[in-house]
XYZ file of C-alpha atoms in Angstrom:
189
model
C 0.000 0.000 0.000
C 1.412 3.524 -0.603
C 1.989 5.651 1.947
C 2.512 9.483 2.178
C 6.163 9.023 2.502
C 6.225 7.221 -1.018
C 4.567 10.164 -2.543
C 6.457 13.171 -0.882
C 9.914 11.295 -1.591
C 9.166 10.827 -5.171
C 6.668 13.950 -6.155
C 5.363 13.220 -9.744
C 5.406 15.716 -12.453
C 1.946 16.742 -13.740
C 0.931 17.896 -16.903
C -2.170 19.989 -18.308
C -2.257 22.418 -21.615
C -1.207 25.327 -19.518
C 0.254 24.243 -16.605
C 3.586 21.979 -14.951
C 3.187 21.001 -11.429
C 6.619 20.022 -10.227
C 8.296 19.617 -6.705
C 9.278 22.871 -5.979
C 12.884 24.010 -6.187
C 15.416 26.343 -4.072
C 15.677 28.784 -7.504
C 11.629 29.313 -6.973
C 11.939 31.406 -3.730
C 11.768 34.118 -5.827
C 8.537 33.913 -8.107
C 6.893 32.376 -4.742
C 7.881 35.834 -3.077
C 6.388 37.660 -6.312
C 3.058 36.751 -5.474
C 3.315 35.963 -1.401
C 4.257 39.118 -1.361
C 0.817 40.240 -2.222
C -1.690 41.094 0.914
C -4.536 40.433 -1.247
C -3.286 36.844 -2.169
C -2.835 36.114 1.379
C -6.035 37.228 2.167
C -7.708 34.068 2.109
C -4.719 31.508 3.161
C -3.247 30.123 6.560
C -0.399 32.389 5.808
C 0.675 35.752 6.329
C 2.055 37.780 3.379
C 5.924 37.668 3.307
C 7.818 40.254 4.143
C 10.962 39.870 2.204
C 12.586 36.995 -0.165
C 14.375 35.182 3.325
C 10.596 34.735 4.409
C 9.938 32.808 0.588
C 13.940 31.573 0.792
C 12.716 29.655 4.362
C 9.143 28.776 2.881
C 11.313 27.211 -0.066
C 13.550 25.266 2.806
C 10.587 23.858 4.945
C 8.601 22.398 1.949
C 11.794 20.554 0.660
C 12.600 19.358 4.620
C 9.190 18.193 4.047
C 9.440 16.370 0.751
C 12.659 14.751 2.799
C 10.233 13.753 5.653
C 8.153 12.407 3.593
C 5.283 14.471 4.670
C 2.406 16.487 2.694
C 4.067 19.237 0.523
C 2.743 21.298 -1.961
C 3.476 21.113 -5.947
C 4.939 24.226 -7.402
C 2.393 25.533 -10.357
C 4.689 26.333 -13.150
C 3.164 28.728 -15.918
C 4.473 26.609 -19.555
C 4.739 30.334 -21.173
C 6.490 32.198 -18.937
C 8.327 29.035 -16.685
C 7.444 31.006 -13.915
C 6.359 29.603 -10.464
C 2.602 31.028 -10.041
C 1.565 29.384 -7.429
C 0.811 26.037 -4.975
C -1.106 23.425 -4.958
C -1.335 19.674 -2.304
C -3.027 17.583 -0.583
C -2.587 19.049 2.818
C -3.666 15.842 4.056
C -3.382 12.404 3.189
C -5.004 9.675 4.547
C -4.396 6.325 2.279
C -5.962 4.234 5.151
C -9.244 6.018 4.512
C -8.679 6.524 1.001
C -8.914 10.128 1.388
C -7.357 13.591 0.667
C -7.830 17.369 1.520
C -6.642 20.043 -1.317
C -5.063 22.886 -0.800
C -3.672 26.400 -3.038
C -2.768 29.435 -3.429
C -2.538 30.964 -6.884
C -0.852 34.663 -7.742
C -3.087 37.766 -8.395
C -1.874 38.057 -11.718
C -3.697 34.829 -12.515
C -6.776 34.788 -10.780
C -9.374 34.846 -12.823
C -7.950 33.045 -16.545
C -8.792 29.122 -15.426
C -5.849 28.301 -14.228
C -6.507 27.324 -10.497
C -9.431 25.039 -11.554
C -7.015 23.365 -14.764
C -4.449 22.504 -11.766
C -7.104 21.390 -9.330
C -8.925 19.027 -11.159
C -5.001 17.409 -12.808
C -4.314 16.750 -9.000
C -7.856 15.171 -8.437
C -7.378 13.197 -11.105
C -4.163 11.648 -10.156
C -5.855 11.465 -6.535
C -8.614 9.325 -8.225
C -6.892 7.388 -10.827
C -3.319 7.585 -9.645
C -3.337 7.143 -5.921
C -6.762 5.095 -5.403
C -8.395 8.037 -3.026
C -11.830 7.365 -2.782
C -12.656 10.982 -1.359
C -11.117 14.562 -2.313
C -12.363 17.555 -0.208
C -11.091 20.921 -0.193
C -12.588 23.916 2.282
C -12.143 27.524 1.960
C -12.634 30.774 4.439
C -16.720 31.594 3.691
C -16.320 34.524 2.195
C -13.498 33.497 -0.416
C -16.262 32.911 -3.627
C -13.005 32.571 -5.810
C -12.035 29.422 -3.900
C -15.358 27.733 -3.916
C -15.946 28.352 -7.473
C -12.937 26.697 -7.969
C -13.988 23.889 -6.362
C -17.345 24.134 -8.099
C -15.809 24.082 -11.201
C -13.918 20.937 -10.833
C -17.094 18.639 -9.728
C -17.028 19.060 -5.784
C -20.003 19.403 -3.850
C -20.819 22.042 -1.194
C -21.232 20.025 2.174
C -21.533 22.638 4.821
C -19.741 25.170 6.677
C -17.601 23.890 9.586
C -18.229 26.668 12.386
C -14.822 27.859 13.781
C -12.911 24.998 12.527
C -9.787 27.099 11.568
C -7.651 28.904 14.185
C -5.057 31.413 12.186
C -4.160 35.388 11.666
C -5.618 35.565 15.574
C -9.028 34.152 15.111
C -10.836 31.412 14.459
C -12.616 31.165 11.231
C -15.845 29.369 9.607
C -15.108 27.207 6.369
C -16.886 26.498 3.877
C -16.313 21.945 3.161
C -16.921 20.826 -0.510
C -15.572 17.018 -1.316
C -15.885 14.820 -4.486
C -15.814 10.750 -4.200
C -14.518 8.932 -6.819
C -18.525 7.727 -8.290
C -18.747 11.981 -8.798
C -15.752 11.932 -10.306
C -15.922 8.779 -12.590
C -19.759 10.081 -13.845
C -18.630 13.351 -15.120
């Protein structure tokens, strides 16, 4: 059986039209601090916008100590055109006992909007679905981040609920909107 160690150690490559998701590297510290930079894409994350390049240069250093570890770790989102690093994308958590995942991003300003977030998204839930057996995806956003559950819209999930202060960060605790897909909504689309 695989385990999350398996997948972190060896992170596939992904492929769609526009997009690469690859492990991420140390030379991406700076197109991550490009658009982490940005208090508007922060808004809406666990994270706070960085301050300088060190804060992307350590980001960079804890995701590849994770990768190492062999825990969850996030894909850079490589834009084909430009080879730039646009954003993130992971399963935050992995559970292959269970057969299930939770997904996670964070896409640049720059970007929002053009289809891109929703072209990665649904890659990694297919390879969650057809790669790595999962039999449930789910993904949850901050309620009033519409861009993040249209996303998830867009690539088949359902809305389940809102989880009442399920997520404790930037000094409070926040209510999330939960949307999941199981592999029978994913194998009728």
């Amino acid at each position: 059986m695989l385990t999350t160690i398996d997948l972190y150690q060896a992170l596939p490559v992904l492929e769609t039209e526009r997009l690469r998701l690859r492990p991420v590297r140390t030379e991406d510290a700076a197109d991550i601090y490009a658009y982490t930079k940005d208090e508007e894409t922060a808004r809406y994350v666990s994270w706070h916008a960085h301050k300088s390049l060190t804060d992307s240069e350590q980001f960079v250093e804890h995701i590849l100590r994770q990768y190492e570890l062999g825990n969850p770790a996030p894909w850079a989102i490589e834009d084909k055109t430009s080879g730039r690093v646009i954003g993130t994308i992971d399963f935050i958590k992995v559970s292959f006992e269970h057969q299930q995942a939770e997904l996670g991003y964070a896409l640049s300003r720059e970007y929002w909007g053009k289809g891109l977030m929703p072209e990665a998204a649904a890659r990694l839930v297919q390879y969650g679905f057809e790669t790595l057996g999962l039999e449930r995806i789910q993904a949850r956003c901050f309620v009033a981040n519409d861009g993040s559950a249209r996303v998830m819209e867009k690539i088949g999930m359902t809305f389940e609920g809102i989880s009442r202060s399920a997520l404790f960060v930037k000094e409070r605790f926040w209510d999330l909107k939960i949307y999941a897909i199981t592999r029978s909504d994913f194998e009728g689309r």
